[in-house]
Structure formats: C-alpha cells, structure tokens
mmCIF file of C-alpha atoms and ligand atoms in Angstrom:
data_model
loop_
_atom_site.group_PDB
_atom_site.id
_atom_site.type_symbol
_atom_site.label_atom_id
_atom_site.label_comp_id
_atom_site.label_asym_id
_atom_site.label_seq_id
_atom_site.Cartn_x
_atom_site.Cartn_y
_atom_site.Cartn_z
ATOM 1 C CA UNK A 1 -128.086 97.514 -38.492
ATOM 2 C CA UNK A 2 -127.435 100.091 -35.841
ATOM 3 C CA UNK A 3 -129.650 103.159 -36.121
ATOM 4 C CA UNK A 4 -127.937 106.408 -37.090
ATOM 5 C CA UNK A 5 -128.858 109.354 -34.917
ATOM 6 C CA UNK A 6 -130.415 112.282 -36.722
ATOM 7 C CA UNK A 7 -130.996 114.710 -33.840
ATOM 8 C CA UNK A 8 -127.677 115.366 -32.234
ATOM 9 C CA UNK A 9 -127.965 118.660 -30.370
ATOM 10 C CA UNK A 10 -125.055 121.000 -30.341
ATOM 11 C CA UNK A 11 -122.557 122.283 -27.820
ATOM 12 C CA UNK A 12 -122.884 124.571 -25.854
ATOM 13 C CA UNK A 13 -126.699 124.369 -25.634
ATOM 14 C CA UNK A 14 -126.303 120.639 -25.224
ATOM 15 C CA UNK A 15 -123.762 119.445 -22.692
ATOM 16 C CA UNK A 16 -123.630 115.674 -22.330
ATOM 17 C CA UNK A 17 -121.849 115.980 -18.999
ATOM 18 C CA UNK A 18 -124.967 117.550 -17.404
ATOM 19 C CA UNK A 19 -126.655 114.180 -16.985
ATOM 20 C CA UNK A 20 -123.523 112.650 -15.544
ATOM 21 C CA UNK A 21 -122.894 115.240 -12.853
ATOM 22 C CA UNK A 22 -124.693 113.650 -9.909
ATOM 23 C CA UNK A 23 -124.890 110.048 -8.805
ATOM 24 C CA UNK A 24 -128.712 110.082 -8.693
ATOM 25 C CA UNK A 25 -128.794 111.396 -12.246
ATOM 26 C CA UNK A 26 -126.394 108.758 -13.515
ATOM 27 C CA UNK A 27 -128.672 106.138 -11.969
ATOM 28 C CA UNK A 28 -131.644 107.750 -13.682
ATOM 29 C CA UNK A 29 -130.118 107.586 -17.154
ATOM 30 C CA UNK A 30 -128.534 104.097 -16.820
ATOM 31 C CA UNK A 31 -129.652 101.975 -19.788
ATOM 32 C CA UNK A 32 -128.767 98.560 -18.393
ATOM 33 C CA UNK A 33 -128.843 97.071 -14.964
ATOM 34 C CA UNK A 34 -127.112 93.933 -13.808
ATOM 35 C CA UNK A 35 -129.152 91.851 -11.384
ATOM 36 C CA UNK A 36 -128.594 88.619 -9.504
ATOM 37 C CA UNK A 37 -131.318 87.162 -11.761
ATOM 38 C CA UNK A 38 -128.826 87.337 -14.651
ATOM 39 C CA UNK A 39 -126.273 84.985 -13.113
ATOM 40 C CA UNK A 40 -125.508 81.319 -13.700
ATOM 41 C CA UNK A 41 -122.730 79.863 -11.533
ATOM 42 C CA UNK A 42 -120.519 77.135 -13.042
ATOM 43 C CA UNK A 43 -119.155 74.793 -10.350
ATOM 44 C CA UNK A 44 -116.579 71.986 -10.560
ATOM 45 C CA UNK A 45 -117.272 68.797 -8.609
ATOM 46 C CA UNK A 46 -115.004 65.966 -7.517
ATOM 47 C CA UNK A 47 -115.303 62.591 -5.739
ATOM 48 C CA UNK A 48 -114.866 62.279 -1.981
ATOM 49 C CA UNK A 49 -116.454 63.968 0.994
ATOM 50 C CA UNK A 50 -115.720 67.169 2.889
ATOM 51 C CA UNK A 51 -113.007 67.928 0.349
ATOM 52 C CA UNK A 52 -112.176 70.897 -1.805
ATOM 53 C CA UNK A 53 -109.253 71.285 -4.196
ATOM 54 C CA UNK A 54 -108.149 74.708 -5.400
ATOM 55 C CA UNK A 55 -107.916 75.037 -9.184
ATOM 56 C CA UNK A 56 -104.454 76.496 -9.568
ATOM 57 C CA UNK A 57 -105.096 78.453 -12.743
ATOM 58 C CA UNK A 58 -108.366 79.890 -11.362
ATOM 59 C CA UNK A 59 -107.548 81.610 -8.050
ATOM 60 C CA UNK A 60 -110.576 81.571 -5.742
ATOM 61 C CA UNK A 61 -112.208 78.598 -7.486
ATOM 62 C CA UNK A 62 -112.264 75.189 -5.763
ATOM 63 C CA UNK A 63 -113.454 71.823 -6.994
ATOM 64 C CA UNK A 64 -115.968 70.542 -4.448
ATOM 65 C CA UNK A 65 -117.021 67.119 -3.220
ATOM 66 C CA UNK A 66 -120.787 66.559 -3.458
ATOM 67 C CA UNK A 67 -121.532 67.408 0.196
ATOM 68 C CA UNK A 68 -119.739 70.765 -0.087
ATOM 69 C CA UNK A 69 -121.368 71.338 -3.465
ATOM 70 C CA UNK A 70 -124.788 70.996 -1.838
ATOM 71 C CA UNK A 71 -123.785 73.619 0.748
ATOM 72 C CA UNK A 72 -122.536 75.897 -2.029
ATOM 73 C CA UNK A 73 -125.821 75.459 -3.902
ATOM 74 C CA UNK A 74 -127.758 76.422 -0.785
ATOM 75 C CA UNK A 75 -125.632 79.535 -0.388
ATOM 76 C CA UNK A 76 -126.147 80.435 -4.069
ATOM 77 C CA UNK A 77 -129.898 79.954 -3.713
ATOM 78 C CA UNK A 78 -129.938 82.160 -0.595
ATOM 79 C CA UNK A 79 -128.100 84.864 -2.548
ATOM 80 C CA UNK A 80 -130.791 84.655 -5.250
ATOM 81 C CA UNK A 81 -128.683 83.052 -8.004
ATOM 82 C CA UNK A 82 -131.201 81.318 -10.297
ATOM 83 C CA UNK A 83 -129.082 78.434 -11.608
ATOM 84 C CA UNK A 84 -125.876 76.437 -11.274
ATOM 85 C CA UNK A 85 -123.962 74.599 -14.026
ATOM 86 C CA UNK A 86 -122.129 71.403 -13.001
ATOM 87 C CA UNK A 87 -118.783 70.241 -14.405
ATOM 88 C CA UNK A 88 -117.169 67.005 -13.152
ATOM 89 C CA UNK A 89 -113.593 65.919 -12.675
ATOM 90 C CA UNK A 90 -113.662 62.297 -13.779
ATOM 91 C CA UNK A 91 -111.308 59.639 -12.426
ATOM 92 C CA UNK A 92 -108.838 59.000 -15.284
ATOM 93 C CA UNK A 93 -109.521 55.268 -14.874
ATOM 94 C CA UNK A 94 -113.155 55.842 -15.856
ATOM 95 C CA UNK A 95 -112.160 57.534 -19.131
ATOM 96 C CA UNK A 96 -112.566 55.362 -22.243
ATOM 97 C CA UNK A 97 -112.548 55.946 -26.011
ATOM 98 C CA UNK A 98 -116.348 55.558 -26.107
ATOM 99 C CA UNK A 99 -116.799 57.879 -23.076
ATOM 100 C CA UNK A 100 -119.401 55.518 -21.643
ATOM 101 C CA UNK A 101 -119.062 57.040 -18.147
ATOM 102 C CA UNK A 102 -120.949 60.037 -19.598
ATOM 103 C CA UNK A 103 -124.171 57.994 -19.590
ATOM 104 C CA UNK A 104 -123.591 55.975 -16.448
ATOM 105 C CA UNK A 105 -126.625 56.940 -14.295
ATOM 106 C CA UNK A 106 -124.408 56.653 -11.208
ATOM 107 C CA UNK A 107 -121.731 59.043 -12.451
ATOM 108 C CA UNK A 108 -120.536 62.053 -10.463
ATOM 109 C CA UNK A 109 -122.688 64.581 -12.353
ATOM 110 C CA UNK A 110 -125.866 62.555 -11.796
ATOM 111 C CA UNK A 111 -125.126 62.049 -8.091
ATOM 112 C CA UNK A 112 -124.296 65.741 -7.640
ATOM 113 C CA UNK A 113 -127.488 66.733 -9.473
ATOM 114 C CA UNK A 114 -129.689 64.416 -7.426
ATOM 115 C CA UNK A 115 -128.114 65.577 -4.149
ATOM 116 C CA UNK A 116 -128.769 69.253 -4.892
ATOM 117 C CA UNK A 117 -132.275 68.643 -6.216
ATOM 118 C CA UNK A 118 -133.108 66.849 -2.964
ATOM 119 C CA UNK A 119 -131.599 69.423 -0.603
ATOM 120 C CA UNK A 120 -132.148 72.675 -2.550
ATOM 121 C CA UNK A 121 -134.976 71.945 -5.008
ATOM 122 C CA UNK A 122 -135.595 75.582 -5.931
ATOM 123 C CA UNK A 123 -132.296 76.286 -7.690
ATOM 124 C CA UNK A 124 -132.029 75.456 -11.398
ATOM 125 C CA UNK A 125 -129.487 72.785 -12.337
ATOM 126 C CA UNK A 126 -127.841 72.896 -15.706
ATOM 127 C CA UNK A 127 -125.699 69.990 -16.904
ATOM 128 C CA UNK A 128 -123.202 69.991 -19.725
ATOM 129 C CA UNK A 129 -123.731 67.618 -22.632
ATOM 130 C CA UNK A 130 -120.303 66.804 -24.077
ATOM 131 C CA UNK A 131 -117.949 63.873 -23.795
ATOM 132 C CA UNK A 132 -114.667 65.592 -22.916
ATOM 133 C CA UNK A 133 -114.654 64.851 -19.167
ATOM 134 C CA UNK A 134 -115.134 61.140 -19.977
ATOM 135 C CA UNK A 135 -113.204 60.688 -23.174
ATOM 136 C CA UNK A 136 -109.672 59.292 -23.018
ATOM 137 C CA UNK A 137 -108.893 61.554 -26.004
ATOM 138 C CA UNK A 138 -110.136 64.712 -24.243
ATOM 139 C CA UNK A 139 -112.502 65.490 -27.121
ATOM 140 C CA UNK A 140 -116.182 66.405 -26.930
ATOM 141 C CA UNK A 141 -117.063 63.593 -29.332
ATOM 142 C CA UNK A 142 -115.959 60.044 -30.060
ATOM 143 C CA UNK A 143 -112.668 59.787 -31.922
ATOM 144 C CA UNK A 144 -111.813 57.109 -34.476
ATOM 145 C CA UNK A 145 -108.693 57.162 -36.643
ATOM 146 C CA UNK A 146 -108.097 60.754 -35.681
ATOM 147 C CA UNK A 147 -111.606 61.843 -36.780
ATOM 148 C CA UNK A 148 -114.213 63.204 -34.389
ATOM 149 C CA UNK A 149 -117.291 61.249 -35.405
ATOM 150 C CA UNK A 150 -120.511 63.250 -35.585
ATOM 151 C CA UNK A 151 -123.500 60.917 -35.608
ATOM 152 C CA UNK A 152 -121.994 58.303 -33.264
ATOM 153 C CA UNK A 153 -121.151 61.117 -30.854
ATOM 154 C CA UNK A 154 -124.721 62.408 -31.023
ATOM 155 C CA UNK A 155 -126.005 58.953 -29.965
ATOM 156 C CA UNK A 156 -123.778 59.059 -26.880
ATOM 157 C CA UNK A 157 -124.779 62.675 -26.139
ATOM 158 C CA UNK A 158 -128.469 61.754 -26.262
ATOM 159 C CA UNK A 159 -127.877 59.017 -23.684
ATOM 160 C CA UNK A 160 -125.917 61.455 -21.529
ATOM 161 C CA UNK A 161 -128.696 64.074 -21.675
ATOM 162 C CA UNK A 162 -131.227 61.410 -20.657
ATOM 163 C CA UNK A 163 -129.379 60.158 -17.558
ATOM 164 C CA UNK A 164 -128.727 63.732 -16.446
ATOM 165 C CA UNK A 165 -132.401 64.616 -16.884
ATOM 166 C CA UNK A 166 -133.466 61.458 -15.042
ATOM 167 C CA UNK A 167 -131.170 62.532 -12.175
ATOM 168 C CA UNK A 168 -133.185 65.765 -11.957
ATOM 169 C CA UNK A 169 -131.290 68.289 -14.075
ATOM 170 C CA UNK A 170 -133.543 71.092 -15.360
ATOM 171 C CA UNK A 171 -131.515 72.359 -18.309
ATOM 172 C CA UNK A 172 -129.436 70.305 -20.731
ATOM 173 C CA UNK A 173 -126.612 72.404 -22.116
ATOM 174 C CA UNK A 174 -124.943 70.734 -25.101
ATOM 175 C CA UNK A 175 -121.466 72.247 -25.440
ATOM 176 C CA UNK A 176 -120.136 69.688 -27.909
ATOM 177 C CA UNK A 177 -120.860 71.465 -31.232
ATOM 178 C CA UNK A 178 -121.780 68.254 -33.090
ATOM 179 C CA UNK A 179 -124.268 68.846 -35.913
ATOM 180 C CA UNK A 180 -127.864 67.854 -35.195
ATOM 181 C CA UNK A 181 -127.497 67.216 -31.491
ATOM 182 C CA UNK A 182 -130.151 69.672 -30.321
ATOM 183 C CA UNK A 183 -132.877 68.033 -32.419
ATOM 184 C CA UNK A 184 -131.818 64.545 -31.364
ATOM 185 C CA UNK A 185 -131.761 65.460 -27.659
ATOM 186 C CA UNK A 186 -135.129 67.262 -27.868
ATOM 187 C CA UNK A 187 -136.718 64.253 -29.552
ATOM 188 C CA UNK A 188 -135.299 61.838 -26.981
ATOM 189 C CA UNK A 189 -136.366 63.974 -24.025
ATOM 190 C CA UNK A 190 -139.892 64.362 -25.429
ATOM 191 C CA UNK A 191 -140.226 60.637 -26.096
ATOM 192 C CA UNK A 192 -139.410 59.907 -22.431
ATOM 193 C CA UNK A 193 -141.949 62.406 -21.091
ATOM 194 C CA UNK A 194 -139.498 65.243 -20.448
ATOM 195 C CA UNK A 195 -141.324 67.791 -22.621
ATOM 196 C CA UNK A 196 -140.785 70.518 -20.031
ATOM 197 C CA UNK A 197 -137.072 70.081 -19.458
ATOM 198 C CA UNK A 198 -135.149 72.911 -21.115
ATOM 199 C CA UNK A 199 -132.233 73.020 -23.526
ATOM 200 C CA UNK A 200 -129.666 75.803 -23.509
ATOM 201 C CA UNK A 201 -127.537 75.276 -26.552
ATOM 202 C CA UNK A 202 -123.912 76.332 -26.699
ATOM 203 C CA UNK A 203 -124.902 77.439 -30.185
ATOM 204 C CA UNK A 204 -121.946 79.616 -31.159
ATOM 205 C CA UNK A 205 -119.002 78.076 -29.387
ATOM 206 C CA UNK A 206 -115.591 79.009 -30.691
ATOM 207 C CA UNK A 207 -112.349 77.012 -30.744
ATOM 208 C CA UNK A 208 -110.726 79.279 -28.188
ATOM 209 C CA UNK A 209 -107.456 79.460 -26.291
ATOM 210 C CA UNK A 210 -109.398 80.875 -23.333
ATOM 211 C CA UNK A 211 -110.555 77.409 -22.137
ATOM 212 C CA UNK A 212 -107.209 76.154 -20.782
ATOM 213 C CA UNK A 213 -107.879 76.713 -17.057
ATOM 214 C CA UNK A 214 -111.215 74.851 -17.400
ATOM 215 C CA UNK A 215 -109.432 71.876 -18.897
ATOM 216 C CA UNK A 216 -107.076 71.890 -15.892
ATOM 217 C CA UNK A 217 -110.070 72.053 -13.562
ATOM 218 C CA UNK A 218 -111.783 68.975 -15.014
ATOM 219 C CA UNK A 219 -108.497 67.212 -15.680
ATOM 220 C CA UNK A 220 -108.873 66.922 -19.451
ATOM 221 C CA UNK A 221 -105.876 69.009 -20.576
ATOM 222 C CA UNK A 222 -103.475 66.077 -20.314
ATOM 223 C CA UNK A 223 -105.826 63.879 -22.347
ATOM 224 C CA UNK A 224 -106.540 66.290 -25.214
ATOM 225 C CA UNK A 225 -104.843 65.354 -28.435
ATOM 226 C CA UNK A 226 -104.797 68.082 -31.065
ATOM 227 C CA UNK A 227 -107.381 70.853 -31.054
ATOM 228 C CA UNK A 228 -111.159 71.229 -31.377
ATOM 229 C CA UNK A 229 -111.220 73.172 -34.655
ATOM 230 C CA UNK A 230 -113.183 70.579 -36.649
ATOM 231 C CA UNK A 231 -116.250 71.109 -34.461
ATOM 232 C CA UNK A 232 -115.883 74.383 -32.552
ATOM 233 C CA UNK A 233 -116.111 77.554 -34.647
ATOM 234 C CA UNK A 234 -113.336 79.631 -36.177
ATOM 235 C CA UNK A 235 -113.013 82.890 -34.249
ATOM 236 C CA UNK A 236 -112.778 84.797 -37.546
ATOM 237 C CA UNK A 237 -116.490 84.194 -38.232
ATOM 238 C CA UNK A 238 -119.805 85.661 -37.161
ATOM 239 C CA UNK A 239 -122.228 85.076 -40.081
ATOM 240 C CA UNK A 240 -121.616 81.411 -39.370
ATOM 241 C CA UNK A 241 -122.643 81.966 -35.740
ATOM 242 C CA UNK A 242 -126.067 83.123 -36.935
ATOM 243 C CA UNK A 243 -126.401 79.919 -38.961
ATOM 244 C CA UNK A 244 -125.476 77.822 -35.920
ATOM 245 C CA UNK A 245 -127.955 79.673 -33.708
ATOM 246 C CA UNK A 246 -130.697 79.474 -36.345
ATOM 247 C CA UNK A 247 -130.261 75.707 -36.676
ATOM 248 C CA UNK A 248 -130.392 75.188 -32.920
ATOM 249 C CA UNK A 249 -133.563 77.253 -32.529
ATOM 250 C CA UNK A 250 -135.205 75.263 -35.342
ATOM 251 C CA UNK A 251 -134.157 72.049 -33.614
ATOM 252 C CA UNK A 252 -135.781 73.104 -30.343
ATOM 253 C CA UNK A 253 -133.280 75.071 -28.246
ATOM 254 C CA UNK A 254 -135.068 77.179 -25.610
ATOM 255 C CA UNK A 255 -132.059 79.398 -24.983
ATOM 256 C CA UNK A 256 -128.824 79.967 -26.850
ATOM 257 C CA UNK A 257 -125.318 80.794 -25.746
ATOM 258 C CA UNK A 258 -122.257 82.463 -27.187
ATOM 259 C CA UNK A 259 -118.894 81.355 -25.837
ATOM 260 C CA UNK A 260 -116.347 82.714 -24.874
ATOM 261 C CA UNK A 261 -117.736 86.022 -23.631
ATOM 262 C CA UNK A 262 -115.858 89.303 -23.695
ATOM 263 C CA UNK A 263 -113.972 88.899 -27.004
ATOM 264 C CA UNK A 264 -117.269 87.818 -28.646
ATOM 265 C CA UNK A 265 -119.757 90.490 -27.546
ATOM 266 C CA UNK A 266 -120.234 91.522 -31.185
ATOM 267 C CA UNK A 267 -121.582 88.018 -31.809
ATOM 268 C CA UNK A 268 -123.955 88.326 -28.830
ATOM 269 C CA UNK A 269 -125.323 91.559 -30.234
ATOM 270 C CA UNK A 270 -125.839 90.070 -33.696
ATOM 271 C CA UNK A 271 -127.554 86.980 -32.285
ATOM 272 C CA UNK A 272 -129.862 89.023 -30.055
ATOM 273 C CA UNK A 273 -130.782 91.412 -32.877
ATOM 274 C CA UNK A 274 -131.324 88.625 -35.409
ATOM 275 C CA UNK A 275 -133.374 86.193 -33.301
ATOM 276 C CA UNK A 276 -134.581 87.906 -30.120
ATOM 277 C CA UNK A 277 -134.491 84.631 -28.173
ATOM 278 C CA UNK A 278 -133.123 84.241 -24.629
ATOM 279 C CA UNK A 279 -129.400 84.766 -25.202
ATOM 280 C CA UNK A 280 -126.531 84.003 -22.822
ATOM 281 C CA UNK A 281 -122.767 84.247 -22.830
ATOM 282 C CA UNK A 282 -120.111 82.390 -20.889
ATOM 283 C CA UNK A 283 -117.369 84.443 -19.243
ATOM 284 C CA UNK A 284 -115.004 81.492 -19.503
ATOM 285 C CA UNK A 285 -112.174 80.214 -17.338
ATOM 286 C CA UNK A 286 -109.432 82.123 -19.175
ATOM 287 C CA UNK A 287 -111.335 85.399 -18.879
ATOM 288 C CA UNK A 288 -111.790 84.776 -15.161
ATOM 289 C CA UNK A 289 -108.109 83.803 -14.781
ATOM 290 C CA UNK A 290 -106.800 86.925 -16.460
ATOM 291 C CA UNK A 291 -108.911 89.298 -14.400
ATOM 292 C CA UNK A 292 -108.180 87.452 -11.157
ATOM 293 C CA UNK A 293 -104.455 87.163 -11.826
ATOM 294 C CA UNK A 294 -104.185 90.898 -12.443
ATOM 295 C CA UNK A 295 -106.331 91.644 -9.379
ATOM 296 C CA UNK A 296 -104.188 89.368 -7.198
ATOM 297 C CA UNK A 297 -101.163 91.435 -8.206
ATOM 298 C CA UNK A 298 -102.966 94.613 -7.274
ATOM 299 C CA UNK A 299 -103.199 95.760 -10.890
ATOM 300 C CA UNK A 300 -106.977 95.622 -11.165
ATOM 301 C CA UNK A 301 -109.811 95.990 -8.683
ATOM 302 C CA UNK A 302 -111.605 92.613 -8.868
ATOM 303 C CA UNK A 303 -114.973 93.824 -7.605
ATOM 304 C CA UNK A 304 -115.024 96.682 -10.085
ATOM 305 C CA UNK A 305 -113.891 94.766 -13.154
ATOM 306 C CA UNK A 306 -116.299 91.943 -12.330
ATOM 307 C CA UNK A 307 -119.348 94.222 -12.249
ATOM 308 C CA UNK A 308 -118.096 96.260 -15.235
ATOM 309 C CA UNK A 309 -117.570 93.192 -17.430
ATOM 310 C CA UNK A 310 -120.893 91.624 -16.434
ATOM 311 C CA UNK A 311 -122.713 94.889 -17.170
ATOM 312 C CA UNK A 312 -120.941 94.914 -20.544
ATOM 313 C CA UNK A 313 -122.523 91.532 -21.290
ATOM 314 C CA UNK A 314 -125.958 92.981 -20.512
ATOM 315 C CA UNK A 315 -125.283 96.009 -22.737
ATOM 316 C CA UNK A 316 -124.340 93.654 -25.588
ATOM 317 C CA UNK A 317 -127.729 91.949 -25.330
ATOM 318 C CA UNK A 318 -127.274 89.068 -22.891
ATOM 319 C CA UNK A 319 -130.236 87.898 -20.839
ATOM 320 C CA UNK A 320 -127.797 86.202 -18.498
ATOM 321 C CA UNK A 321 -124.145 85.329 -18.003
ATOM 322 C CA UNK A 322 -122.337 82.196 -16.861
ATOM 323 C CA UNK A 323 -119.521 83.403 -14.653
ATOM 324 C CA UNK A 324 -117.186 81.933 -12.043
ATOM 325 C CA UNK A 325 -117.633 85.278 -10.290
ATOM 326 C CA UNK A 326 -121.391 84.719 -9.780
ATOM 327 C CA UNK A 327 -121.231 84.438 -5.981
ATOM 328 C CA UNK A 328 -118.949 87.472 -5.642
ATOM 329 C CA UNK A 329 -121.187 89.452 -7.993
ATOM 330 C CA UNK A 330 -124.347 88.403 -6.137
ATOM 331 C CA UNK A 331 -122.835 89.561 -2.828
ATOM 332 C CA UNK A 332 -121.773 92.881 -4.357
ATOM 333 C CA UNK A 333 -125.212 93.436 -5.861
ATOM 334 C CA UNK A 334 -126.844 92.596 -2.533
ATOM 335 C CA UNK A 335 -124.702 95.017 -0.548
ATOM 336 C CA UNK A 336 -125.448 97.933 -2.882
HETATM 337 C C1 LIG B 401 -116.528 71.176 -22.715
HETATM 338 C C2 LIG B 401 -116.610 72.540 -22.209
HETATM 339 C C3 LIG B 401 -115.553 73.459 -22.209
HETATM 340 C C4 LIG B 401 -116.012 74.557 -21.501
HETATM 341 C C5 LIG B 401 -117.336 74.312 -21.118
HETATM 342 N N1 LIG B 401 -117.694 73.059 -21.577
HETATM 343 C C6 LIG B 401 -114.157 73.357 -22.693
HETATM 344 C C7 LIG B 401 -113.875 72.991 -24.079
HETATM 345 O O1 LIG B 401 -114.709 73.050 -24.969
HETATM 346 O O2 LIG B 401 -112.729 72.577 -24.297
HETATM 347 C C8 LIG B 401 -115.175 75.758 -21.216
HETATM 348 C C9 LIG B 401 -115.530 76.559 -20.051
HETATM 349 C C10 LIG B 401 -114.497 77.485 -19.573
HETATM 350 O O3 LIG B 401 -113.393 77.638 -20.154
HETATM 351 O O4 LIG B 401 -114.773 78.122 -18.551
HETATM 352 N N2 LIG B 401 -117.303 70.787 -23.732
#
C-alpha cells in the first residue's frame, strides 16, 4: 500500500512552488528520468527488398523489407536503443489453421533476425511468440470448433520459440496468453542448450480495443474471427494480473510485461510493488495512433506528449517501455 505522509509542512513556511521556480532546481528534484536505455522498438517487417509500406493507421510507421530493417536496426543501435522487437506481415497464402509457418525456420521473422544478428550483433532482438500472424483464424492459438485450444497451441508455440532462438533471437516474448507456455518454452530452450536466452513474458495482457492498428500492420485484422477474451485478460481486473505475473515468474520468465500501457499503469505499479522483477509495458499501436493523429492535426505536440507519456511509464514503475516512438524519443533524449 502507498505510504501516508505524516510530516506535511504548512503554508506559508512551506511553499511547494519554491523548488519548482528554476529549471536547475526542477532537474535537481526530478524523481524519474527517462533514458534511451529504457526503450524497446517494435518494428514491422515484410517480404521483398528495398521496400517500405506505410501503415495507414499508424502515421510515421512503415513496414520494412529485411534489407531496410537491417539499416533501421543499425540506426537504432547507433542511437543507443538496447533492443528491437520484430513483427512480421505474413503472406495470406502461408496462413493455415495449424499456423505451421510460425515454426518454419525459413520464415520472415527468422530471416530478419538472422540478418540483423549478422550485421548489427550488439542490438538485442526480441521475437514474439504467438500464432496470430500465421493463423488463418487470426488467433494467437490453434482454433478447433470455435475453441482456442490451450495445450496444442503451447506445443506449436514451443516450436516457434525454438526456431526463433536458433535464428539468433535473444529474447522470446510470448504474447499469446495460453496457460503454461512460459514453463514449456523455458524447458524446451534449456533442453536444447539455450539456458542463457531470455524470456520476456507478456504476463498481464488484456483483451483490448487498442490493438486494431497493429492488426492492420501485420495483416491479421481481416482474418480474426470473434475476439480474444477467452485468453487475454478482462480489463476490469488487476488481482488476476498479479496471479498471471506470479505464475510466469515461477515458470521461468526473466522479465514481465503489462499491455496495453497508459490505461494500465495502475497494474504496472501493483506488479512492480508485488514482485520487484524487471517490469515493462507496451505503449501499443492504438495509443501511438491516437497521439499521432492528434499531433498531425496540430492538437498535440508529438515530441512533448511522447516524452511525457514515456516518463509516466517510468514513474509507474517500468524498467523499460516498448514504443513505436522509440527512435523519435532516442533522438529527443540525445539532443537534450
Ligand atoms: C499478437 C500481438 C498483438 C500485439 C502484440 N502481439 C495483438 C493482439 O494480441 O491482437 C499488439 C501490439 C500493438 O497493438 O501495438 N499476439
């Protein structure tokens, strides 16, 4: 529980505005500081070469072919961004009910991972573990008779995590919300000699309406039948988030994530206070889209709201933030 203050001081001997009067003083009393070390940059990749496709619902975000992705990774590394998360647009023809393209070692994610690891070995690569880019039903798990199967999905997710790790990915980030997947992936990685490869679990991931632009970006919106409420969490809950996080830590997660970001900062704070493990949040596509759309109309100042929101994540207890604004934020932090 939050501490109650007992010594309050009293106006006029105490004036809280004194400390805020000068810029140097405000810097001196700042409790949190956003740094480039806190940023993870999610990037969308597509087939082809020398090609980029703007994501309509995410102004300023392009899907990149692998060669341009490698250049982007080099730029991110030069700016000091520690890690990149890869999300693929899969050819609709490769999508099947069993999502087998997810564990094809030659798939787009694996090729993109290997290309970056070769050209820019010192940036961390995080790959998503979920079936939705590969599933003809647009779900994160395997669907049969309208049910999203848990244990069969976990088997496919384990295979996916293995091919991505073999391709050179450093962090497996299961975003699927199936029960038991963290333990199964940890066990499989360990048994293949990948004891040092990390897992960042999307531990408290909510069934949110803020993911729509992402689904456009990876081309899964058309495929999705129904919603994800039988596996992603109900946004009314936060005790349940602690249970989810606790399970994932027990199963071997090295880092945990709360998703979406801004509307869920209370959950971040509870998770950080309860467990004290490396805790992250994802400022998701819909959060990016709403800030950018307002900024493009001149209603908000993008640079200011970007840094303000990211600092808010830090204040809530985040050790880092996944944000589509990572490169912009890194440049702003550098020029300060
Ligand atoms: C897929 C996945 C999603 C996001 C990350 N991984 C979408 C979903 O669960 O439908 C959302 C990211 C964003 O909106 O920026 N498992």
